[in-house]
Coordinates of C-alpha atoms in Angstrom, one line a residue:
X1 CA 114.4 -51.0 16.1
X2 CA 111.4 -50.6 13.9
X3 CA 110.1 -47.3 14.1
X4 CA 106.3 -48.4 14.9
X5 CA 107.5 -51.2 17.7
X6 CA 108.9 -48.2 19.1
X7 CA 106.1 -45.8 19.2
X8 CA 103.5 -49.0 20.2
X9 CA 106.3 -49.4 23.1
X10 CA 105.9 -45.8 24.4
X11 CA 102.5 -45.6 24.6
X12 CA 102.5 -48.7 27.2
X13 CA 104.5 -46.0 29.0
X14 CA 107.9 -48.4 28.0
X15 CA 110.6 -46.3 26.9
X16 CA 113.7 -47.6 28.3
X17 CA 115.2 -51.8 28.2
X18 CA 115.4 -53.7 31.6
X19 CA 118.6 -55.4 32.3
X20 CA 117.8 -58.9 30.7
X21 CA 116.4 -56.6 27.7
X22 CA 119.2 -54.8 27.1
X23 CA 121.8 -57.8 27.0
X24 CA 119.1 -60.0 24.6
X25 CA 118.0 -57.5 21.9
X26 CA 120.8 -57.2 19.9
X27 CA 122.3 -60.9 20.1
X28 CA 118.2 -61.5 18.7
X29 CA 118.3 -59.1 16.6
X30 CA 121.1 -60.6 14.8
X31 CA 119.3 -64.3 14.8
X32 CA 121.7 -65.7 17.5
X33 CA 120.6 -68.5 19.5
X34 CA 120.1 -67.8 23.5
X35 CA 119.6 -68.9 26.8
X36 CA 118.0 -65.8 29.0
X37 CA 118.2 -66.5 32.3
X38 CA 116.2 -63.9 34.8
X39 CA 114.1 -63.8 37.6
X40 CA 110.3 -63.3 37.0
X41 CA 109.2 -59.5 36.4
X42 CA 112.8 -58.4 35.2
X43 CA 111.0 -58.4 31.3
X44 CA 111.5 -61.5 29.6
X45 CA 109.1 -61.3 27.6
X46 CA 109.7 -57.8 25.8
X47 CA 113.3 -59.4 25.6
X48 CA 112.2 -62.1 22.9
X49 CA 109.0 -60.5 21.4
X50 CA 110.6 -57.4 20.7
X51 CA 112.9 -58.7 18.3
X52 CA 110.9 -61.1 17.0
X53 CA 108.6 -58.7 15.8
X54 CA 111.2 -56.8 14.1
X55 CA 112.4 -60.1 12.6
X56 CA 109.0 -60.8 11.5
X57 CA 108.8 -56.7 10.3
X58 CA 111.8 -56.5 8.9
X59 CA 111.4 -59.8 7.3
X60 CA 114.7 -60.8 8.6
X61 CA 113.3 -63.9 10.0
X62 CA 115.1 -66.2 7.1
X63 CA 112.0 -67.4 5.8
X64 CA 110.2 -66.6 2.8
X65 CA 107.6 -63.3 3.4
X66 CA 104.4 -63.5 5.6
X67 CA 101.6 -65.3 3.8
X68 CA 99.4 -66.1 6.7
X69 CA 101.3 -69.3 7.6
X70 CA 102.8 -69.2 11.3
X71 CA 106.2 -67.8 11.3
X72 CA 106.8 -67.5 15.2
X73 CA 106.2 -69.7 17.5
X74 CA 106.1 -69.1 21.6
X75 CA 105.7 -71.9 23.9
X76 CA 104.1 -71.0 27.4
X77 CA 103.4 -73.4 30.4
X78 CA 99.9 -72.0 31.1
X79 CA 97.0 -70.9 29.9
X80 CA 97.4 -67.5 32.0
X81 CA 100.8 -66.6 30.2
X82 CA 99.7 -67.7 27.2
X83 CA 96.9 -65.1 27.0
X84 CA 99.6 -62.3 29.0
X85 CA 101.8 -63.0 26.3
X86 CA 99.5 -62.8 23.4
X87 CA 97.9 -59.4 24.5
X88 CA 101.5 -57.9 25.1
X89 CA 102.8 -59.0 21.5
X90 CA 99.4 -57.4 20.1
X91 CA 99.6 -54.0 22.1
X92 CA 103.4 -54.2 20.7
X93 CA 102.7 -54.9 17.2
X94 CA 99.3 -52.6 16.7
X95 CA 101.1 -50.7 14.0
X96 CA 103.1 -53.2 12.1
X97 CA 102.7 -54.5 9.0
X98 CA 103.9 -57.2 6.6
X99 CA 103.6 -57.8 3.3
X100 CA 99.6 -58.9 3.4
X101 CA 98.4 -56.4 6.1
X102 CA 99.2 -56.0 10.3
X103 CA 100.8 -58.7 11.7
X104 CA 98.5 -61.2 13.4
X105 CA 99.2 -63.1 17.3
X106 CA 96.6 -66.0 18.1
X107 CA 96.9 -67.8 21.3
X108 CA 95.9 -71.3 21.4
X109 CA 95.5 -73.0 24.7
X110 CA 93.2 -75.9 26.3
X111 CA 89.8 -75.4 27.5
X112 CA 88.5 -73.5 24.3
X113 CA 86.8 -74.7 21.5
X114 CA 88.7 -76.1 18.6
X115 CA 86.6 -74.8 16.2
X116 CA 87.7 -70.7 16.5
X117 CA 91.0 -71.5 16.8
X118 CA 91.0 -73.9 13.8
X119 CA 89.5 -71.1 11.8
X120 CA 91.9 -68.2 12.5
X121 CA 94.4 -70.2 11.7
X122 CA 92.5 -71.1 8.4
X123 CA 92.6 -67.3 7.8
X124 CA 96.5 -67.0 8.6
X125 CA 98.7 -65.8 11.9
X126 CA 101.9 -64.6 11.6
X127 CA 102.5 -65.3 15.5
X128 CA 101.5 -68.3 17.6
X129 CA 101.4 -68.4 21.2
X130 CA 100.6 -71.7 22.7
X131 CA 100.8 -74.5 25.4
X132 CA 102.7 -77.4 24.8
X133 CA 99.1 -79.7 24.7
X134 CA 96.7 -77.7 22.6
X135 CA 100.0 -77.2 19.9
X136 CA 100.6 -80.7 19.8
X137 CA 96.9 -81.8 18.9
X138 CA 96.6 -79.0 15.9
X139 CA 99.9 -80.0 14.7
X140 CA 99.0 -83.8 14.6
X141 CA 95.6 -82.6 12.9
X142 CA 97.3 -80.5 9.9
X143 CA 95.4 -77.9 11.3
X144 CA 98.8 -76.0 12.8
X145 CA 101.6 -76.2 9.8
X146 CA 105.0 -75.6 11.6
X147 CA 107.0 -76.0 8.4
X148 CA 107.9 -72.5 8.0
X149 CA 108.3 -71.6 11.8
X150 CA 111.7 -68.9 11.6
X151 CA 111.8 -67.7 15.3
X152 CA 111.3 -70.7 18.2
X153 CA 110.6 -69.3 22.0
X154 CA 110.4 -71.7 25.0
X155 CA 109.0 -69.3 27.9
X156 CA 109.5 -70.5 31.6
X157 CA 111.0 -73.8 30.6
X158 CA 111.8 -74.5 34.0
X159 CA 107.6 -74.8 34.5
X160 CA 107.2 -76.6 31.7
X161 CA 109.2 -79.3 33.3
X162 CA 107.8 -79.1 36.5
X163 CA 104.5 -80.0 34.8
X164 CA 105.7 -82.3 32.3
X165 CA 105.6 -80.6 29.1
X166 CA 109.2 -81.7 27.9
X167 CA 108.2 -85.1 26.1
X168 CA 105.4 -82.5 24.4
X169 CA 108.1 -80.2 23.5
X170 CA 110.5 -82.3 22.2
X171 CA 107.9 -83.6 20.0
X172 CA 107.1 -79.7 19.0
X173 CA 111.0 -79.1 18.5
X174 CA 111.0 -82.4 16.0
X175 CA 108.2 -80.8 14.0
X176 CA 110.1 -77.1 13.6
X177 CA 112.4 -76.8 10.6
X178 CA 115.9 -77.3 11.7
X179 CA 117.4 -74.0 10.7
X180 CA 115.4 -71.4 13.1
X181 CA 116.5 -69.2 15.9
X182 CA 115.5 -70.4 19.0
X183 CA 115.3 -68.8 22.1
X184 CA 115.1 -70.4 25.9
X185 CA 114.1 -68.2 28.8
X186 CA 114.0 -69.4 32.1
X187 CA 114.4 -68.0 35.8
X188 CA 115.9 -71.4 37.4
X189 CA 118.4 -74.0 35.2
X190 CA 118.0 -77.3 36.2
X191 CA 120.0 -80.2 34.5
X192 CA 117.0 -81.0 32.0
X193 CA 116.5 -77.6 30.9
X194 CA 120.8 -77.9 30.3
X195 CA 120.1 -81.0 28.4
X196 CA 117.5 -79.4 26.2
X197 CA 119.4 -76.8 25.6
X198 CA 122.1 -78.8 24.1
X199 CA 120.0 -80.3 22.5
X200 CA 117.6 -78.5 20.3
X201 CA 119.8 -75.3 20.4
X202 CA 122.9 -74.3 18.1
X203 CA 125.6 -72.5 19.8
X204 CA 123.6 -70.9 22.2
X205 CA 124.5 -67.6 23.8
X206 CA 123.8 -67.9 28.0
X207 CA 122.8 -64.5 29.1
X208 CA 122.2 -63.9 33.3
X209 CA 120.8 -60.5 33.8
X210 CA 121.7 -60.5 37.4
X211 CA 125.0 -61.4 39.3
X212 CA 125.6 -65.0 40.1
X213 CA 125.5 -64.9 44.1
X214 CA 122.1 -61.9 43.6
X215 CA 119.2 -63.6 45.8
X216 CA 116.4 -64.8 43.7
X217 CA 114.0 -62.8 45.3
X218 CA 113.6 -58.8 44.7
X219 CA 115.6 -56.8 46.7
X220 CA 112.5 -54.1 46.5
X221 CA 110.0 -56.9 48.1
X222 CA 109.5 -56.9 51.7
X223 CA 109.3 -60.2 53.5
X224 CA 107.0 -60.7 56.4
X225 CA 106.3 -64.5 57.4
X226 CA 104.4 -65.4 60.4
X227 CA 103.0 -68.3 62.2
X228 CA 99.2 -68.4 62.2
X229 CA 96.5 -70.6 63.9
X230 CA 94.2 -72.4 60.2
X231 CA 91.2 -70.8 61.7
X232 CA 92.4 -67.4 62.4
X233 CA 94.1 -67.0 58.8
X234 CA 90.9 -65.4 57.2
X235 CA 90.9 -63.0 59.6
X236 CA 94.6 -62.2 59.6
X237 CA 93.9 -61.9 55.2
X238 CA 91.2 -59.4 55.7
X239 CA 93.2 -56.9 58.1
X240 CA 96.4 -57.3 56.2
X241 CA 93.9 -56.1 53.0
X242 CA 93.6 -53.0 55.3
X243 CA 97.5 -52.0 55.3
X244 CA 98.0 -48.5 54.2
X245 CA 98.9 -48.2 50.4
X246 CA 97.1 -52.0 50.1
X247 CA 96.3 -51.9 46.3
X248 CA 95.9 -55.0 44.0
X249 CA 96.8 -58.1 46.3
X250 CA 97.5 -61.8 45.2
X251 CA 96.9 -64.0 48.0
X252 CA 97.6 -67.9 47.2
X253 CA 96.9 -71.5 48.3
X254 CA 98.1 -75.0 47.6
X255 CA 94.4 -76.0 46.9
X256 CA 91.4 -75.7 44.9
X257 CA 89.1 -75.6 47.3
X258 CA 90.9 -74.0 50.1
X259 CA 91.1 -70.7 47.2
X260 CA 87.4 -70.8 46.3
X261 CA 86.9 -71.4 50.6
X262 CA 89.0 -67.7 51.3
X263 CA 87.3 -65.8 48.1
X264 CA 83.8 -67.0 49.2
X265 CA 84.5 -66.0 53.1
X266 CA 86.2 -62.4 51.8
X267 CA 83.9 -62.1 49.3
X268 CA 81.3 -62.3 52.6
X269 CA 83.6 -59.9 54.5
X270 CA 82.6 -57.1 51.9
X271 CA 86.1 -57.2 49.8
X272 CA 86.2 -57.1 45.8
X273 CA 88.0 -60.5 44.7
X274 CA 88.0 -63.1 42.9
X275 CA 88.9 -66.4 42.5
X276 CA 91.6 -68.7 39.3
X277 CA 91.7 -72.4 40.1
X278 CA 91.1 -75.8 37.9
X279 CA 87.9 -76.1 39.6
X280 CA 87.0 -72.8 37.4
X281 CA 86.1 -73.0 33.9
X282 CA 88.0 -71.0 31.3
X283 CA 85.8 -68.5 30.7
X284 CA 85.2 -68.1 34.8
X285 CA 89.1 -68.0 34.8
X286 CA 89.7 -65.3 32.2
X287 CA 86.5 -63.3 33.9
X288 CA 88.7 -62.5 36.6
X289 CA 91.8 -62.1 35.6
X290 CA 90.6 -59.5 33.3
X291 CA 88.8 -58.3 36.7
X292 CA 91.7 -57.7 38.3
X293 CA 94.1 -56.5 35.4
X294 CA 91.5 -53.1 34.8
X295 CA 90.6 -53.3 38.6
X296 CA 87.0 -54.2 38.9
X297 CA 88.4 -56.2 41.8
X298 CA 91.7 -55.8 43.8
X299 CA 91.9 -58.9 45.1
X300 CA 92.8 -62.2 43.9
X301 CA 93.1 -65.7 45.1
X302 CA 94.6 -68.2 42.7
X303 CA 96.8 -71.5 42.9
X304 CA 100.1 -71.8 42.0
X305 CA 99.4 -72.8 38.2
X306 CA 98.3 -69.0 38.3
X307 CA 101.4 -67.5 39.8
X308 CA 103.4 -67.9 36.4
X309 CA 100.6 -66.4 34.2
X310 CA 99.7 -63.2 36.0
X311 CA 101.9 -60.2 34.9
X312 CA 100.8 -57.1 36.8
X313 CA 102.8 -54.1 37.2
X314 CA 100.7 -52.5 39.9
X315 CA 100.3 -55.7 42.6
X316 CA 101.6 -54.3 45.6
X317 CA 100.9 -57.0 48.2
X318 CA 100.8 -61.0 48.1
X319 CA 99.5 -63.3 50.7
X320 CA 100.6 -66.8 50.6
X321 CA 97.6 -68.5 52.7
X322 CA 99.5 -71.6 52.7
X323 CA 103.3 -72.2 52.6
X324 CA 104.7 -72.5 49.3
X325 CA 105.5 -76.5 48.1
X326 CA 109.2 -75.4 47.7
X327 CA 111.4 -72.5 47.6
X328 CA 111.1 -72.5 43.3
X329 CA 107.1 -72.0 44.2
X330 CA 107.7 -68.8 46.6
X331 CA 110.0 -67.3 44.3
X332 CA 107.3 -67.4 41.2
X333 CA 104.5 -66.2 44.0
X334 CA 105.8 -63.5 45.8
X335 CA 107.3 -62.2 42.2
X336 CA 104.1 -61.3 41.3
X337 CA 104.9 -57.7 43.4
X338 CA 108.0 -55.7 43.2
X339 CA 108.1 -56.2 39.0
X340 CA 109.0 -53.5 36.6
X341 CA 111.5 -51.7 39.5
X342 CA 108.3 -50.8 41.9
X343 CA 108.3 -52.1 45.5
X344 CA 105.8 -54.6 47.0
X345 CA 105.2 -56.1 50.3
X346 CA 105.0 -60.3 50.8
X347 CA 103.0 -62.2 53.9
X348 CA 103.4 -66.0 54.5
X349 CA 101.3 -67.6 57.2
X350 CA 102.7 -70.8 58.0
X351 CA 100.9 -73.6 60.0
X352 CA 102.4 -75.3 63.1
X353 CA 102.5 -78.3 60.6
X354 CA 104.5 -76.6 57.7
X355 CA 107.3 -75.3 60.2
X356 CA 109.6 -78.1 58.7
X357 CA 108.7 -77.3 54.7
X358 CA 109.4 -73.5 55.7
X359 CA 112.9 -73.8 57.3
X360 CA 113.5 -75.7 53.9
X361 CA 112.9 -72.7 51.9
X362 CA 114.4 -70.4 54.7
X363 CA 117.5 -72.5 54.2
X364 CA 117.6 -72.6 49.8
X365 CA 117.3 -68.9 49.8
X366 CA 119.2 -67.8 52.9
X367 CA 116.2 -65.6 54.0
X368 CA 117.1 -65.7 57.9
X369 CA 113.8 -66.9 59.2
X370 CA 113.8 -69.8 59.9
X371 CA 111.5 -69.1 63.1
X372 CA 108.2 -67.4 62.4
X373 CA 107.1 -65.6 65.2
X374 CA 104.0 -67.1 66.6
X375 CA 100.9 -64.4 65.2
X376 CA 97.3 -63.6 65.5
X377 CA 94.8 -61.2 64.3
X378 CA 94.7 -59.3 67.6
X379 CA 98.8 -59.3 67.7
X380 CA 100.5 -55.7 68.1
X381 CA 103.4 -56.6 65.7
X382 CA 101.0 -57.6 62.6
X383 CA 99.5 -54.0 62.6
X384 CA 102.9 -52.5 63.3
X385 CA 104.8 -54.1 60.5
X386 CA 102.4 -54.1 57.5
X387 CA 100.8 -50.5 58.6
X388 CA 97.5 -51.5 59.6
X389 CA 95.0 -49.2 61.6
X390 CA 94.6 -50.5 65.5
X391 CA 91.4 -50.5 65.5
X392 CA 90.9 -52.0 62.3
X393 CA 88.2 -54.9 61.6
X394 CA 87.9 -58.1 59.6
X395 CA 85.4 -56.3 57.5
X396 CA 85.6 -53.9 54.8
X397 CA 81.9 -52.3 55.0
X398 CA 78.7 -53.0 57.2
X399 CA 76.7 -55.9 55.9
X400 CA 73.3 -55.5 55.6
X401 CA 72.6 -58.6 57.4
X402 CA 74.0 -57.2 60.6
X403 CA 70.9 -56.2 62.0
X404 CA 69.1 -59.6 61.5
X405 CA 72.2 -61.0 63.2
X406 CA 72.0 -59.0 66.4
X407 CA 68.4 -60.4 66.7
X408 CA 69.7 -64.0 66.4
X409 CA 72.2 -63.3 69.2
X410 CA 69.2 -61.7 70.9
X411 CA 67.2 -64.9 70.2
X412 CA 70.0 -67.4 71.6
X413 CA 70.6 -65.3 74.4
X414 CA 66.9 -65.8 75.7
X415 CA 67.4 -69.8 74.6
X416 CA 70.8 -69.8 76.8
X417 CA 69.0 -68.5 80.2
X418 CA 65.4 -71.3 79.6
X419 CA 65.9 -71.4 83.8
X420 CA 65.6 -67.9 85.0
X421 CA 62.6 -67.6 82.2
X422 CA 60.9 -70.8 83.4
X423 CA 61.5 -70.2 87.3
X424 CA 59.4 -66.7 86.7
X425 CA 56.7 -68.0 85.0
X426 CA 56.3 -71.1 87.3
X427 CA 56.2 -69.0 90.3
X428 CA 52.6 -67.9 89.9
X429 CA 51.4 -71.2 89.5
X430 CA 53.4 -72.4 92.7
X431 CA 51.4 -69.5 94.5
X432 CA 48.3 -70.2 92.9
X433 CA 48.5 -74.1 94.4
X434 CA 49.2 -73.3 97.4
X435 CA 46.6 -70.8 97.5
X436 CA 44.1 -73.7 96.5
X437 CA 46.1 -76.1 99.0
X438 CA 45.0 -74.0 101.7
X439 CA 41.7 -73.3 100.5
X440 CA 40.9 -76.7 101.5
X441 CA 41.0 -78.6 98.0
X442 CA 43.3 -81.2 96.9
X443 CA 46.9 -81.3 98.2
X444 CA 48.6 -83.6 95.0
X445 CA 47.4 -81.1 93.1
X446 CA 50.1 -78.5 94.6
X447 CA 52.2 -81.3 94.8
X448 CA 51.9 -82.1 91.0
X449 CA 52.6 -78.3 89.8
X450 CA 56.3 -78.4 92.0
X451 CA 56.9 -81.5 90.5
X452 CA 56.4 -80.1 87.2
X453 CA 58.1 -76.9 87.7
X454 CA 61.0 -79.5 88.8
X455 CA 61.1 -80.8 85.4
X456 CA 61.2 -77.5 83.4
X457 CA 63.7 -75.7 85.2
X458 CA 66.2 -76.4 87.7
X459 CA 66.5 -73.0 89.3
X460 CA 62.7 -74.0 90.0
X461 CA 63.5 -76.6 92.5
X462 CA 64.9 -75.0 94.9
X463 CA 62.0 -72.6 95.0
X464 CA 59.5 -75.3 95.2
X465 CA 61.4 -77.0 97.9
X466 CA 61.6 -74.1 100.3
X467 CA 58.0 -73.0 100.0
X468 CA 57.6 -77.1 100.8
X469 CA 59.7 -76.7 104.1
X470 CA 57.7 -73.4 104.9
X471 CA 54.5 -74.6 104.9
X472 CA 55.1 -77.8 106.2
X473 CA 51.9 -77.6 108.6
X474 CA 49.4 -76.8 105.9
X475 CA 50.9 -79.6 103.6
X476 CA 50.3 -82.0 106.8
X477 CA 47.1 -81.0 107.1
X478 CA 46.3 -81.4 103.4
X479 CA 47.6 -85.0 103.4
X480 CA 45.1 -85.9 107.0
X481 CA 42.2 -83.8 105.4
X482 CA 42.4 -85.6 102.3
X483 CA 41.3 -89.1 103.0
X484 CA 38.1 -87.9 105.4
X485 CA 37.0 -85.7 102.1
X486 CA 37.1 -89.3 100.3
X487 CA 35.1 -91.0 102.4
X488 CA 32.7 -88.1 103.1
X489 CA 32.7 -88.1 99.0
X490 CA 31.8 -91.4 98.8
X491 CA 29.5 -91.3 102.0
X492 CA 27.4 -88.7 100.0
X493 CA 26.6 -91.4 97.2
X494 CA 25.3 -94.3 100.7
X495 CA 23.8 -93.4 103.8
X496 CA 25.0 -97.4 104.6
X497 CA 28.8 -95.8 104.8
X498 CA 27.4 -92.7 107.1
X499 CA 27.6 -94.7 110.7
X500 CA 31.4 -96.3 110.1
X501 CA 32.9 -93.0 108.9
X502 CA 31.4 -90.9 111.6
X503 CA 32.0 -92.9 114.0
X504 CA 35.7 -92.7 113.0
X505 CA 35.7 -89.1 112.4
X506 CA 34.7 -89.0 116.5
X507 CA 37.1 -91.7 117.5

């Protein structure tokens, strides 16, 4: 190998070849086409940029010498990989040089600007590293000459076609020159990655870096799947974040807005996260997965167009919010831990309603839970298996606004008890009528203030009713008394009314 791959190699700390690496260099060394076959985070994609980059150093690519026009050519699925793959070809090329200066990588994906990619290319790349969409417009544009492309890499085919990329492709392939080397790496092979194979490729070489019957999952990744109540999920997230040895965690969803719902509501709980989904521009989107890759923030929450793109040695836990679409989706998530020969831990929360998609997957990759034991945040088990403190909370620090939201509870706990409040401050005035009532003034008037201490507070009813039954002789007298101060009223304003209502006061 070229002397400064190899020293741009050990300072990444990569001294020694993975499985898949070891059977691919030398076969692409050589110029052989191959089929690499491996499951994600065995180092696929050291296994083909390695090599190429000695190709391209050694100019052994069996084109004419580096003149600025693209020489290599990597198709990615997503825009994610495409920018992983770029900045691990640079870090592995930093000190290698062609014939006009250090080799140069330029990514070139969707939601940029044409214009900066239009000009480095203007100024010459040596390495292109692409999606299938964004290739195809430069190419029909004459802005992206594949004419002298040598060294051909479809990465993750199998996604590709799952988003489908293969008409794209095929149109890509038609546009390369016809002797190349081309390279196909893929973790699954379904019959029209076969058929592509056959196609575009010449006497391809099939390496498998595992054995045949090897699960598809890491044997170094610990499984735990549970059946959770929707509403109780964000709390089960935030104490599983609380697990001893917790360090940079994936957690996923099958929507858009149920990601940005769980980064805003952990976000609130005091965790560092952020959020990748289509919702989220580019810029947003490579914001915080740069975040996460130099650890401003050890959380992530992303959709599964994410899970392919995001290569990071150090994720020790991933959360699948929702279950997985299929058993080819919870392979790519939970791969995102246990890579590079560490160990990681995997939770799946699975809804009553996805039971049925979840025995689907339990069945295609013989996992042996078909059952998830029914879980909540308070359960004993979820703190026993994941390590979590007992008396750990949903939280990660005190908010601030706790103290204004001990007031509120104060404030709807003196709006939840309006009877005991309004039966106090209604008793006075009961007392206070029926101190007048027996003074000798106007009985409706005590009359008026039960009946209004009826309508503001039940409790105050029954007060006002026994008082009623207690004095029942002075209310009596009130109602007799009442007419003869009437008449006596009205006699004060006509001596001709005097006789009549004396002589009825004597009668």
């Amino acid at each position: 190998m070229d002397a400064s791959i190899v020293r741009a190699l050990s300072e990444m700390g990569i001294e020694r070849t993975f499985a898949i690496q070891e059977l691919t260099l030398p076969l692409a060394i050589a110029g052989d086409d191959l089929i690499g076959q491996a499951r994600t985070g065995m180092g696929k994609t050291f296994g083909f940029g390695v090599p190429l980059l000695h190709r391209l150093a050694t100019d052994n690519s069996g084109t004419t010498p580096l003149d600025g026009t693209p020489r290599a050519l990597i198709i990615v699925p997503t825009r994610e990989l495409c920018v992983q793959v770029s900045s691990d070809l640079e870090n592995a090329s930093k000190y290698l040089s062609g014939a006009n200066g250090p080799v140069k990588v330029l990514s070139i994906y969707g939601g940029r600007p044409y214009e900066a990619q239009i000009s480095a290319l203007q100024n010459g790349v040596d390495v292109v590293v692409g999606t299938p969409g964004r290739l195809l417009d430069l190419a029909k544009q004459n802005h992206l000459i594949l004419g002298k492309v040598g060294v051909l890499v479809l990465d993750e085919a199998d996604e590709m076609l799952d988003l489908g990329f293969l008409p794209d492709i095929e149109r890509i392939l038609g546009m390369v020159p016809d002797k190349r080397q081309t390279m196909l790496f893929s973790a699954t092979m379904p019959g029209p990655i076969i058929t592509l194979a056959r196609t575009f490729l010449t006497q391809p070489t099939h390496i498998r870096a595992e054995e045949a019957e090897s699960s598809a999952v890491h044997d170094r990744t610990a499984q735990h799947v549970y059946r959770a109540h929707a509403l109780d999920k964000v709390e089960m997230v935030a104490k599983v974040l609380k697990a001893d040895g917790r360090g940079a965690t994936m957690v996923f969803t099958r929507t858009k807005r149920t990601a940005q719902k769980v980064a805003d509501e952990l976000a609130e709980r005091g965790y560092s996260v952020g959020a990748v989904h289509g919702d989220l521009g580019q810029v947003q989107r490579e914001k915080a997965l740069k975040a996460f890759r130099t650890g401003k923030i050890d959380v992530l929450v992303a959709t599964d167009v994410a899970a392919r793109g995001i290569d990071i040695d150090d994720v020790t836990h991933v959360i699948n919010y929702q279950c997985p679409e299929d058993e080819k989706t919870y392979v790519h998530r939970i791969g995102r831990t246990g890579r590079a020969g560490r160990t990681g831990i995997a939770v799946t929360l699975v809804d009553w309603d996805d039971i049925p998609r979840w025995q689907l997957i339990d069945k295609a990759l013989d996992l042996g839970m078909p059952d998830p034991v029914e879980t909540y945040s308070s359960s004993p088990h979820l703190f026993t298996d994941l390590g979590i403190a007992t008396d750990a909370t949903g939280t990660l620090r005190k908010e601030p606004s706790r103290a204004p939201a001990k007031s509120a509870e104060d404030n709807t706990a003196s709006v939840d008890a309006p009877a005991a409040d309004a039966s106090s401050t209604n008793k006075p005035r009961r007392s206070r009528s029926r101190r007048r009532t027996r003074a000798g003034q106007d009985g409706q008037t005590g009359a008026g203030s039960a009946d209004s201490a009826s309508d503001s507070a039940p409790g105050a009813t029954t007060v006002a009713t026994e008082s009623n039954a207690a004095d029942s002789t002075s209310a009596d007298t009130a109602t007799k008394t009442a007419p003869r101060r009437r008449r006596r009223r009205r006699s004060s304003g006509s001596s001709a009314d005097a006789g009549p209502s004396t002589a009825s006061a004597s009668e």
